[in-house]
Amino acid sequence: MVEDSASVILVESPEEALSPRELRLERAGTILRWGAIINGILAGLVFVLALLGGLRILPNLFTTLHSLLLGRVAIGDDAAVAEVILLLQLDISFLLVVAVGILAREVWALVGVWLLVIANVLAVILMGFTPAIVSIVAGAWAGVIVSQDVK
């Protein structure tokens, strides 16, 4: 025998509305997170391409990747590809640390996001590290958003 169950009525509890400042901080954190995700995809793609180049499925791939991704550094082609993967992983780490700092409303986060942008601009200029453009765009975008609170 099946009992007729009474319907349960859930009371909607409205969440506390976020202030405009908190919305900006959330947006900046999301932008930095997406920058880290894109860098992760790039690192994975470079790793797969390095594997294909190492197996000689795609000839001269290391030379091409070296000239495209780290053009100003005079090292071996295979070492350049490994360095690109390492630098992408570093960018992922820095983007996520700054994102956590921004979301935690840390004082250093605003300075940190602009230092991240400056470091990546220097990496592009001095090393020809073109994947840093992703971190530059994400960091500058988040930095502009967070800088709106400075008075």
PDB file of C-alpha atoms in Angstrom:
ATOM      1  CA  MET A   1       0.000   0.000   0.000  1.00  0.00           C
ATOM      2  CA  VAL A   2       1.476   3.327  -1.065  1.00  0.00           C
ATOM      3  CA  GLU A   3       0.941   6.231   1.245  1.00  0.00           C
ATOM      4  CA  ASP A   4       0.086   9.598  -0.134  1.00  0.00           C
ATOM      5  CA  SER A   5       3.111  11.669   0.779  1.00  0.00           C
ATOM      6  CA  ALA A   6       2.593  15.255   1.732  1.00  0.00           C
ATOM      7  CA  SER A   7       4.304  17.726  -0.530  1.00  0.00           C
ATOM      8  CA  VAL A   8       7.276  19.454   0.950  1.00  0.00           C
ATOM      9  CA  ILE A   9       7.403  23.189   0.478  1.00  0.00           C
ATOM     10  CA  LEU A  10      10.875  24.656   0.555  1.00  0.00           C
ATOM     11  CA  VAL A  11      11.227  28.213   1.671  1.00  0.00           C
ATOM     12  CA  GLU A  12      13.392  30.252  -0.613  1.00  0.00           C
ATOM     13  CA  SER A  13      16.050  32.048   1.311  1.00  0.00           C
ATOM     14  CA  PRO A  14      17.360  34.935  -0.728  1.00  0.00           C
ATOM     15  CA  GLU A  15      21.101  35.138  -0.707  1.00  0.00           C
ATOM     16  CA  GLU A  16      22.657  38.312   0.494  1.00  0.00           C
ATOM     17  CA  ALA A  17      23.027  40.629  -2.442  1.00  0.00           C
ATOM     18  CA  LEU A  18      26.598  41.347  -3.460  1.00  0.00           C
ATOM     19  CA  SER A  19      27.798  44.914  -3.490  1.00  0.00           C
ATOM     20  CA  PRO A  20      29.104  46.376  -6.762  1.00  0.00           C
ATOM     21  CA  ARG A  21      32.655  46.065  -5.399  1.00  0.00           C
ATOM     22  CA  GLU A  22      32.161  42.378  -4.587  1.00  0.00           C
ATOM     23  CA  LEU A  23      30.727  41.793  -8.055  1.00  0.00           C
ATOM     24  CA  ARG A  24      33.817  43.400  -9.605  1.00  0.00           C
ATOM     25  CA  LEU A  25      36.112  41.251  -7.473  1.00  0.00           C
ATOM     26  CA  GLU A  26      34.198  38.109  -8.476  1.00  0.00           C
ATOM     27  CA  ARG A  27      34.434  39.112 -12.139  1.00  0.00           C
ATOM     28  CA  ALA A  28      38.190  39.730 -11.854  1.00  0.00           C
ATOM     29  CA  GLY A  29      38.682  36.354 -10.165  1.00  0.00           C
ATOM     30  CA  THR A  30      36.704  34.646 -12.926  1.00  0.00           C
ATOM     31  CA  ILE A  31      38.790  36.344 -15.618  1.00  0.00           C
ATOM     32  CA  LEU A  32      42.023  35.213 -13.970  1.00  0.00           C
ATOM     33  CA  ARG A  33      40.649  31.682 -13.600  1.00  0.00           C
ATOM     34  CA  TRP A  34      39.816  31.562 -17.310  1.00  0.00           C
ATOM     35  CA  GLY A  35      43.306  32.841 -18.112  1.00  0.00           C
ATOM     36  CA  ALA A  36      44.715  29.934 -16.101  1.00  0.00           C
ATOM     37  CA  ILE A  37      42.420  27.479 -17.915  1.00  0.00           C
ATOM     38  CA  ILE A  38      43.513  28.762 -21.326  1.00  0.00           C
ATOM     39  CA  ASN A  39      47.170  28.521 -20.271  1.00  0.00           C
ATOM     40  CA  GLY A  40      46.521  24.949 -19.129  1.00  0.00           C
ATOM     41  CA  ILE A  41      45.052  24.085 -22.512  1.00  0.00           C
ATOM     42  CA  LEU A  42      48.076  25.663 -24.216  1.00  0.00           C
ATOM     43  CA  ALA A  43      50.466  23.695 -21.999  1.00  0.00           C
ATOM     44  CA  GLY A  44      48.631  20.479 -22.821  1.00  0.00           C
ATOM     45  CA  LEU A  45      48.681  21.281 -26.528  1.00  0.00           C
ATOM     46  CA  VAL A  46      52.419  22.032 -26.476  1.00  0.00           C
ATOM     47  CA  PHE A  47      52.994  18.790 -24.557  1.00  0.00           C
ATOM     48  CA  VAL A  48      51.062  16.742 -27.135  1.00  0.00           C
ATOM     49  CA  LEU A  49      52.885  18.487 -29.970  1.00  0.00           C
ATOM     50  CA  ALA A  50      56.210  17.792 -28.239  1.00  0.00           C
ATOM     51  CA  LEU A  51      55.238  14.141 -27.982  1.00  0.00           C
ATOM     52  CA  LEU A  52      54.402  14.054 -31.702  1.00  0.00           C
ATOM     53  CA  GLY A  53      57.684  15.799 -32.488  1.00  0.00           C
ATOM     54  CA  GLY A  54      59.624  13.428 -30.241  1.00  0.00           C
ATOM     55  CA  LEU A  55      58.127  10.443 -32.029  1.00  0.00           C
ATOM     56  CA  ARG A  56      59.060  12.116 -35.328  1.00  0.00           C
ATOM     57  CA  ILE A  57      55.496  12.020 -36.547  1.00  0.00           C
ATOM     58  CA  LEU A  58      55.797  15.728 -37.342  1.00  0.00           C
ATOM     59  CA  PRO A  59      59.330  16.509 -38.561  1.00  0.00           C
ATOM     60  CA  ASN A  60      61.034  19.779 -37.544  1.00  0.00           C
ATOM     61  CA  LEU A  61      58.283  20.471 -35.019  1.00  0.00           C
ATOM     62  CA  PHE A  62      60.666  21.424 -32.190  1.00  0.00           C
ATOM     63  CA  THR A  63      62.323  24.058 -34.374  1.00  0.00           C
ATOM     64  CA  THR A  64      58.951  25.482 -35.367  1.00  0.00           C
ATOM     65  CA  LEU A  65      57.659  25.548 -31.786  1.00  0.00           C
ATOM     66  CA  HIS A  66      60.888  27.153 -30.604  1.00  0.00           C
ATOM     67  CA  SER A  67      60.649  29.958 -33.153  1.00  0.00           C
ATOM     68  CA  LEU A  68      56.920  30.525 -32.523  1.00  0.00           C
ATOM     69  CA  LEU A  69      56.742  30.278 -28.749  1.00  0.00           C
ATOM     70  CA  LEU A  70      60.175  31.289 -27.445  1.00  0.00           C
ATOM     71  CA  GLY A  71      61.829  33.036 -30.366  1.00  0.00           C
ATOM     72  CA  ARG A  72      64.462  35.160 -28.621  1.00  0.00           C
ATOM     73  CA  VAL A  73      66.093  32.501 -26.450  1.00  0.00           C
ATOM     74  CA  ALA A  74      69.165  30.803 -27.894  1.00  0.00           C
ATOM     75  CA  ILE A  75      68.893  27.275 -26.512  1.00  0.00           C
ATOM     76  CA  GLY A  76      68.241  23.883 -28.023  1.00  0.00           C
ATOM     77  CA  ASP A  77      64.867  23.378 -29.653  1.00  0.00           C
ATOM     78  CA  ASP A  78      63.814  20.571 -27.320  1.00  0.00           C
ATOM     79  CA  ALA A  79      64.870  22.579 -24.257  1.00  0.00           C
ATOM     80  CA  ALA A  80      62.900  25.575 -25.553  1.00  0.00           C
ATOM     81  CA  VAL A  81      59.726  23.496 -25.804  1.00  0.00           C
ATOM     82  CA  ALA A  82      60.268  22.188 -22.274  1.00  0.00           C
ATOM     83  CA  GLU A  83      60.824  25.763 -21.078  1.00  0.00           C
ATOM     84  CA  VAL A  84      57.582  26.887 -22.724  1.00  0.00           C
ATOM     85  CA  ILE A  85      55.674  24.195 -20.835  1.00  0.00           C
ATOM     86  CA  LEU A  86      57.373  25.217 -17.584  1.00  0.00           C
ATOM     87  CA  LEU A  87      56.651  28.915 -18.125  1.00  0.00           C
ATOM     88  CA  LEU A  88      53.007  28.159 -18.937  1.00  0.00           C
ATOM     89  CA  GLN A  89      52.728  26.188 -15.704  1.00  0.00           C
ATOM     90  CA  LEU A  90      54.271  29.106 -13.798  1.00  0.00           C
ATOM     91  CA  ASP A  91      51.763  31.485 -15.371  1.00  0.00           C
ATOM     92  CA  ILE A  92      48.926  29.167 -14.342  1.00  0.00           C
ATOM     93  CA  SER A  93      50.212  29.164 -10.772  1.00  0.00           C
ATOM     94  CA  PHE A  94      50.617  32.928 -10.608  1.00  0.00           C
ATOM     95  CA  LEU A  95      47.206  33.575 -12.158  1.00  0.00           C
ATOM     96  CA  LEU A  96      45.512  31.305  -9.628  1.00  0.00           C
ATOM     97  CA  VAL A  97      47.402  32.760  -6.656  1.00  0.00           C
ATOM     98  CA  VAL A  98      46.446  36.291  -7.668  1.00  0.00           C
ATOM     99  CA  ALA A  99      42.840  35.192  -8.289  1.00  0.00           C
ATOM    100  CA  VAL A 100      42.648  33.749  -4.776  1.00  0.00           C
ATOM    101  CA  GLY A 101      44.189  36.938  -3.398  1.00  0.00           C
ATOM    102  CA  ILE A 102      41.631  39.079  -5.182  1.00  0.00           C
ATOM    103  CA  LEU A 103      38.726  36.919  -4.046  1.00  0.00           C
ATOM    104  CA  ALA A 104      40.061  36.993  -0.473  1.00  0.00           C
ATOM    105  CA  ARG A 105      40.259  40.789  -0.724  1.00  0.00           C
ATOM    106  CA  GLU A 106      43.957  40.810   0.081  1.00  0.00           C
ATOM    107  CA  VAL A 107      45.776  44.134  -0.025  1.00  0.00           C
ATOM    108  CA  TRP A 108      48.658  42.790  -2.115  1.00  0.00           C
ATOM    109  CA  ALA A 109      46.391  41.411  -4.855  1.00  0.00           C
ATOM    110  CA  LEU A 110      46.124  44.652  -6.810  1.00  0.00           C
ATOM    111  CA  VAL A 111      49.904  45.044  -6.855  1.00  0.00           C
ATOM    112  CA  GLY A 112      50.252  41.330  -7.616  1.00  0.00           C
ATOM    113  CA  VAL A 113      48.036  41.435 -10.678  1.00  0.00           C
ATOM    114  CA  TRP A 114      49.992  44.350 -12.166  1.00  0.00           C
ATOM    115  CA  LEU A 115      53.324  42.663 -11.352  1.00  0.00           C
ATOM    116  CA  LEU A 116      52.038  39.585 -13.179  1.00  0.00           C
ATOM    117  CA  VAL A 117      51.244  41.720 -16.227  1.00  0.00           C
ATOM    118  CA  ILE A 118      54.651  43.451 -16.115  1.00  0.00           C
ATOM    119  CA  ALA A 119      56.500  40.131 -15.757  1.00  0.00           C
ATOM    120  CA  ASN A 120      54.674  38.688 -18.749  1.00  0.00           C
ATOM    121  CA  VAL A 121      55.284  41.795 -20.862  1.00  0.00           C
ATOM    122  CA  LEU A 122      58.991  41.462 -20.050  1.00  0.00           C
ATOM    123  CA  ALA A 123      58.845  37.765 -20.972  1.00  0.00           C
ATOM    124  CA  VAL A 124      57.406  38.656 -24.374  1.00  0.00           C
ATOM    125  CA  ILE A 125      59.935  41.431 -24.971  1.00  0.00           C
ATOM    126  CA  LEU A 126      63.071  39.719 -23.658  1.00  0.00           C
ATOM    127  CA  MET A 127      62.386  36.067 -24.441  1.00  0.00           C
ATOM    128  CA  GLY A 128      59.796  36.163 -27.203  1.00  0.00           C
ATOM    129  CA  PHE A 129      57.457  34.117 -24.994  1.00  0.00           C
ATOM    130  CA  THR A 130      54.303  34.613 -27.048  1.00  0.00           C
ATOM    131  CA  PRO A 131      51.943  32.481 -24.890  1.00  0.00           C
ATOM    132  CA  ALA A 132      52.366  35.163 -22.198  1.00  0.00           C
ATOM    133  CA  ILE A 133      49.903  37.268 -24.188  1.00  0.00           C
ATOM    134  CA  VAL A 134      47.074  35.239 -22.610  1.00  0.00           C
ATOM    135  CA  SER A 135      48.252  36.150 -19.112  1.00  0.00           C
ATOM    136  CA  ILE A 136      48.813  39.761 -20.121  1.00  0.00           C
ATOM    137  CA  VAL A 137      45.255  40.099 -21.404  1.00  0.00           C
ATOM    138  CA  ALA A 138      43.694  38.299 -18.421  1.00  0.00           C
ATOM    139  CA  GLY A 139      45.829  40.171 -15.893  1.00  0.00           C
ATOM    140  CA  ALA A 140      45.308  43.598 -17.451  1.00  0.00           C
ATOM    141  CA  TRP A 141      41.564  43.024 -17.748  1.00  0.00           C
ATOM    142  CA  ALA A 142      41.315  41.912 -14.113  1.00  0.00           C
ATOM    143  CA  GLY A 143      43.655  44.707 -13.024  1.00  0.00           C
ATOM    144  CA  VAL A 144      41.509  47.369 -14.656  1.00  0.00           C
ATOM    145  CA  ILE A 145      38.401  45.932 -12.977  1.00  0.00           C
ATOM    146  CA  VAL A 146      40.025  45.777  -9.539  1.00  0.00           C
ATOM    147  CA  SER A 147      41.650  49.197  -9.942  1.00  0.00           C
ATOM    148  CA  GLN A 148      38.201  50.788 -10.087  1.00  0.00           C
ATOM    149  CA  ASP A 149      38.028  50.460  -6.297  1.00  0.00           C
ATOM    150  CA  VAL A 150      41.204  52.439  -5.647  1.00  0.00           C
ATOM    151  CA  LYS A 151      40.358  55.920  -4.457  1.00  0.00           C
TER     152      LYS A 151
END
